[in-house]
Amino acid sequence: MLSNPVIWAVRSSVRGWRRRAAFKVAVEALGVSGRRCYSVPDRGSFPGMDALLARVVVPLPTYETRDKAPPPPESNSVEFMHFYRSLEKEDKVDFLTKLSEDYGVDHKNLSELAVKLLDTQIRDLATILQVEDRLRYSLTPRYKQLLGHISRVEGGVKFLVDLRADLLEIIASKASESPHIRDLNGTLKSMLSEWFSVGLLRLERITWMSPCEILQKISHCTAGSVETLTEHGPSARYEAVHPVRNWSDLKRRVGPYRRCYAFTHAAMPGEPLVVLHVALTEDISDNIQSIVREFATLDSEEDVNKINAAIFYSISSTQAGLQGVELGNYLIKRVVRELQRQRGWRVLRHGWRAVSEFPHVSQFSSLSPIPGFSSWLQGLLSQYRKEGRGLDLLSEAEWREVERATGSPPGTPALDALRRLLGTGEWTRSERLCGVLEPVLMRLCAWYLYGEKRRGYALNPVANFHLQNGATMWRLNWRADSSPRGVANSCGIMVNYRYFLSETPRNGAAYLQNKVVSASEQVTGLVSQFQKNSKL
């Protein structure tokens, strides 16, 4: 049997051969002349990496020549991209760490300018402003210039989006403890936020006649909701809340009484960035199965007189590297305007009047999941049990019902039985238990959404997303998602965040500036019940 050191050495050699072969192809594609050593030895040495970075990350031009310095050759950017793609996952960590540490801000020069700024405070305003401008320029990392040039190469923007996805994964997994990695991530996020500003995005309706590659990417969605892709949400790719099951399912989602919209960007053709699925209904939906599994026939004609509400039931990001770059909130607002957009003119007795495609649509609402509620609930029950306050969460009458339904003696055994039931989801099979637990879970869920905070904002990432967007926490829906995933994540409860168009700007500002949550009487009533029963 081979020893561990021997196995490690063989694996390292194989990785090195693979990288050499991949990079040789990259160099030949570039047509780079001369003999350069691109071999990448075992981790920790990396002479090929050092040489490449020294060559492609050019020095920052002086302040006086910042607008006159010629751009580096395009081959530098292409060479960097090929080299990075040839690396294995663990080696990318070392590469990005070195890039961020050795080619960031010139801290020595920055310190000297900061001292100079203090010395000039007694000088005239023009001198002070000039020194401040120099200081601002000196805060530019060397690698930022390289990133900017990569964005101008074909496929460069997509490369940088994927590069940031790698950075986010490195930070989340703590694969590198270097603070410079976070600085590189922040710099790249700022650049992507400029490149993907809403004015540069194109709203595109996805239909069955859309390009096959776009339909395929939407149908093969495998990961997370953009509603959770806030700064404290998980990184994820593609639609996962209600995944597309097959081509027939996708055809229905872009068919009658349904709409699918996406943001696209000229620098990433064929790539939907954020996808929004909309159901056109008579009333605000309170059950997701009625949307994703019950459809009109594919050849039916829409009756616009039956369409009074637009329900946003799935909004998803396709690019993990765009996490934290605001796209989803703008997409909802753009789609609302699109649904209200003037489509023609109608002759009336006293003249002409502009009409929209859906003249009766006046209600706009999400039907959103509540990720994290079940795990929060289990933690709350454990905490109350540990503190000996388990009986405070339910009324005496509710505990008696739980004891009868579970066959448990009073006190801690009943609490443990309740925890087990909620953990397995078995309670959903009993109508009696569902009736017993409905008022309990509804008020606990209302408190989780409304009262649980992180830095003063909603702990739940989906709630945080819609509240920032100016929506109102409007209605909690019991047994709204009967799928195993829905029961496991949120005990089957879903929530409508309603968009009252005249109030969204004020609501969003109140939430962001003063942490005020806009909520309906149903939600606040459930919150009051929780506070009363839990003695808060």
Coordinates of C-alpha atoms in Angstrom, one line a residue, residues 52 68 73 122 132 135 158 202 212 239 256 270 307 327 335 349 353 360 403 420 425 428 444 452 456 458 494-495 526:
L52 CA 2.3 35.9 -15.3
K68 CA -2.6 59.6 -21.2
P73 CA -2.2 44.8 -25.0
I122 CA -4.2 75.5 6.0
E132 CA -7.8 64.9 -2.1
L135 CA -5.5 60.5 -2.5
K158 CA -18.9 36.7 -18.0
R202 CA -32.8 44.9 -21.4
C212 CA -33.6 27.5 -27.6
E239 CA -34.4 28.9 -10.1
P256 CA -51.7 31.4 -21.5
G270 CA -27.8 34.3 -24.4
I307 CA -57.3 38.8 -15.1
L327 CA -31.3 43.4 -10.2
V335 CA -42.5 44.0 -15.2
R349 CA -68.0 58.6 -27.3
R353 CA -58.4 56.6 -24.8
H360 CA -58.3 45.2 -15.0
E403 CA -51.2 16.2 24.3
R420 CA -40.4 15.6 16.7
G425 CA -43.5 16.7 8.8
T428 CA -49.4 17.2 7.8
L444 CA -45.0 31.9 15.3
E452 CA -36.9 38.6 14.2
G456 CA -32.5 46.0 12.7
A458 CA -35.8 41.4 8.8
M494 CA -46.2 31.0 2.4
V495 CA -46.6 34.8 2.4
L526 CA -50.9 37.4 14.5

